[in-house]
Coordinates of C-alpha atoms in Angstrom, one line a residue:
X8 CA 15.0 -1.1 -17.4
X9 CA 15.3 1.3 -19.6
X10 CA 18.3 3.4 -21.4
X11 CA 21.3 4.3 -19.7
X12 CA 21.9 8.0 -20.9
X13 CA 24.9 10.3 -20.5
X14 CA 26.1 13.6 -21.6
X15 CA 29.1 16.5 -21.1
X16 CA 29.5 20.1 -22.8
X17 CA 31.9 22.7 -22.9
X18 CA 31.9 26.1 -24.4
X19 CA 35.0 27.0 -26.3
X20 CA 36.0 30.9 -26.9
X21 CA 36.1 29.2 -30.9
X22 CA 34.0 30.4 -33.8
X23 CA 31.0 27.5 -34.5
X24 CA 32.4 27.3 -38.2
X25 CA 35.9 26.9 -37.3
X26 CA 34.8 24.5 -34.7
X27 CA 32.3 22.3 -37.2
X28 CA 35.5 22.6 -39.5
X29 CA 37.6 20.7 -38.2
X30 CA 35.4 18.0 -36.2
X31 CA 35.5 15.7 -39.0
X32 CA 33.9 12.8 -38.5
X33 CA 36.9 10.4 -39.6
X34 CA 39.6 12.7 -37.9
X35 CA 38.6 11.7 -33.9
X36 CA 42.7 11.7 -33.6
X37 CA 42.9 15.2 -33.7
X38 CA 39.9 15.7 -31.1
X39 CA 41.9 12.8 -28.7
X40 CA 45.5 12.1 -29.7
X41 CA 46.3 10.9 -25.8
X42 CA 43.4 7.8 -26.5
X43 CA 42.7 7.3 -30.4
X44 CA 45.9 6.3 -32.5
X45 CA 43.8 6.5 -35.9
X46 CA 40.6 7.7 -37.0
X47 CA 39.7 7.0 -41.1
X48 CA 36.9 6.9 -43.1
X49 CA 36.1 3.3 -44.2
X50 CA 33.3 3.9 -46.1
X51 CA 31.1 6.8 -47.6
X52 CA 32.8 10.6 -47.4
X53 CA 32.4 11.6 -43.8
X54 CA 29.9 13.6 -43.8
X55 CA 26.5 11.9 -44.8
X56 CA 24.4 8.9 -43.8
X57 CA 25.8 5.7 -43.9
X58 CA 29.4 6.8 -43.5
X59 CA 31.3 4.9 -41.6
X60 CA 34.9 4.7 -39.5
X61 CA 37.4 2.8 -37.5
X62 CA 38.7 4.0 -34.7
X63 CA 42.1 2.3 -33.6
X64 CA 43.0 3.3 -29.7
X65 CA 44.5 2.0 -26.6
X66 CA 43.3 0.4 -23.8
X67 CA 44.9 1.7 -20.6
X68 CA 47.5 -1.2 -20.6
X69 CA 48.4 -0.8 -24.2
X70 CA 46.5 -3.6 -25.6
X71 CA 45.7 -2.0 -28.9
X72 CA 41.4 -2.1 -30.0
X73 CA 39.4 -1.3 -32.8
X74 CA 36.0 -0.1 -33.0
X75 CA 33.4 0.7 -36.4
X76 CA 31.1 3.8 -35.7
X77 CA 28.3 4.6 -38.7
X78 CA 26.6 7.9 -39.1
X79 CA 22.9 7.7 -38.9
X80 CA 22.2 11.0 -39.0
X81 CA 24.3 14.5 -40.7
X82 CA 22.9 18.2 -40.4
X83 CA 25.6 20.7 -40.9
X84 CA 23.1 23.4 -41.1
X85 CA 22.3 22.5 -37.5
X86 CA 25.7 21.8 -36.6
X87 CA 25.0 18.3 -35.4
X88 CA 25.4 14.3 -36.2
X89 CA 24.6 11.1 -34.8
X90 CA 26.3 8.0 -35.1
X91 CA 26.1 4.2 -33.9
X92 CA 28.6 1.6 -33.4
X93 CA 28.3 -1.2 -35.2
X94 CA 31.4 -3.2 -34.2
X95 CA 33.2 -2.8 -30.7
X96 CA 35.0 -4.9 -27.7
X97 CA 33.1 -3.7 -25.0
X98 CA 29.4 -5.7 -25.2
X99 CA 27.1 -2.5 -26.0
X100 CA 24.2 -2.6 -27.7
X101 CA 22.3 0.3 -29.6
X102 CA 24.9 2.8 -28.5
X103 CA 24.1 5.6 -30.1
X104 CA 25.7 9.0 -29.9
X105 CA 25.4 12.7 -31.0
X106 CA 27.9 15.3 -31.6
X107 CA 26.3 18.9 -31.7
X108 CA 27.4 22.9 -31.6
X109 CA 25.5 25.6 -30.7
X110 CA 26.6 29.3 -31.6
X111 CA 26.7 31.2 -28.0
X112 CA 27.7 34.7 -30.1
X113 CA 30.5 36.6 -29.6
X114 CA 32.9 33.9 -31.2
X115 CA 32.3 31.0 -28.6
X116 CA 30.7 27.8 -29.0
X117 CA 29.0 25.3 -27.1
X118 CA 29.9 21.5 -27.6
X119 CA 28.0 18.9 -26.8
X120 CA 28.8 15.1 -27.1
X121 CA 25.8 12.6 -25.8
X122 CA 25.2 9.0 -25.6
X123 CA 22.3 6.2 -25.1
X124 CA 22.8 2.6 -24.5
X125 CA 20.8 -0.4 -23.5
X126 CA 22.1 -1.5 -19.9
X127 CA 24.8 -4.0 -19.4
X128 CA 24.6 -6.7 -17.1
X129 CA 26.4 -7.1 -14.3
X130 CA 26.4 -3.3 -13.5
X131 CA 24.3 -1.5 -11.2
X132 CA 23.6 2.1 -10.9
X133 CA 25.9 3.0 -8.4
X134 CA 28.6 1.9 -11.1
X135 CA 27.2 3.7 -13.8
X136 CA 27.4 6.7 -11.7
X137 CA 30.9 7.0 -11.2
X138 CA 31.3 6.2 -14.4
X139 CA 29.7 8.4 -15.6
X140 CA 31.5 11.5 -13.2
X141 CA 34.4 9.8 -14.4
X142 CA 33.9 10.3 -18.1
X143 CA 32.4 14.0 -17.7
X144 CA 35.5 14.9 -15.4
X145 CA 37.9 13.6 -18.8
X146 CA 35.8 14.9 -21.6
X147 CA 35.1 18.1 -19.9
X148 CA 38.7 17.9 -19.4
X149 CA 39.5 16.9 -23.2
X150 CA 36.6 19.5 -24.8
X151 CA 38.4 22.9 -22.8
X152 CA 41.7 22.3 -23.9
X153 CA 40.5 22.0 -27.1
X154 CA 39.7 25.6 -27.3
X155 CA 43.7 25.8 -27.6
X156 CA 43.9 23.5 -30.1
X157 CA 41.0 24.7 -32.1
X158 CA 42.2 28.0 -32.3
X159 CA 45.7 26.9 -33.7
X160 CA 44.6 24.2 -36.2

C-alpha cells in the first residue's frame, strides 16, 4: 500500500507578504488558538532547515499533548516549507507536510497546507475518507477566517 495523501486550500483577500509574514513557523498559536495552546521554536531560528518546534494542544477531552515538528525544507522566495514530525502521540510514520502560498494578484493569496503518511493499521479507506472530509471541512473552515485575522495582525 502505498501513501496516504491529503490536502485543503483557501484563498485569502491578504497580500502574499503579509500572509508569509506572519505564518511563522514557531507561531502555529496564532494560525489555531481554538486547538494549539503553544507553538515555540526549540531549536534553530524558524526559518531554515533543521529547525524545529513543539506544539502543546488539546485533545477534544482536555487531555493536554505535545508533539516535535522539524523543517526539512525552507524557500521563502517560493513562499513555501516542509516539515516532519519527529515525535508525536498518534503512531504516524514519515508524516511529512508542506505549507505553501501562491500570489493570485490583486492582493489575494492562495494557501495551501498538504500532507503524506505511511498507512496506519487498523484503518481502512472508508475511514480515511471521512477523515479526511472531516479535516478539509475544519481547515477550510480555520484558513477563511483567517483572512480576518490576517488583515488585523
Amino acid at each position: 500500500m502505498g501513501k496516504w495523501y491529503g490536502s485543503v486550500s483557501d484563498t485569502v483577500a491578504v497580500d502574499i507578504d503579509r500572509v508569509w509574514e506572519i505564518a511563522e513557523f514557531g507561531n502555529l498559536a496564532r494560525w489555531d488558538p481554538t486547538s494549539i495552546e503553544s507553538s515555540e521554536i526549540v531549536w534553530g531560528d524558524g526559518c531554515s532547515e533543521g529547525s524545529t518546534r513543539c506544539v502543546v494542544f488539546r485533545y477534544s477531552d482536555g487531555t493536554p499533548g505535545s508533539l516535535y515538528e522539524r523543517i526539512t525544507s525552507y524557500d521563502p522566495y517560493n513562499y513555501t516549507f516542509t516539515y516532519v514530525l519527529d515525535e508525536n502521540p498518534f503512531g504516524y510514520e514519515n508524516y511529512e507536510s508542506t505549507f505553501s502560498l501562491e500570489d493570485c494578484g490583486d492582493g489575494r493569496t492562495t494557501v495551501t497546507w498538504s500532507f503524506e503518511l505511511d498507512p496506519m493499521d487498523d484503518y481502512d479507506q472508508d475511514t480515511i475518507d471521512a477523515c479526511q472530509i472531516r479535516k478539509n471541512t475544519i481547515w477550510q473552515r480555520k484558513l477563511g477566517s483567517q483572512a480576518v485575522r490576517i488583515s488585523t495582525v
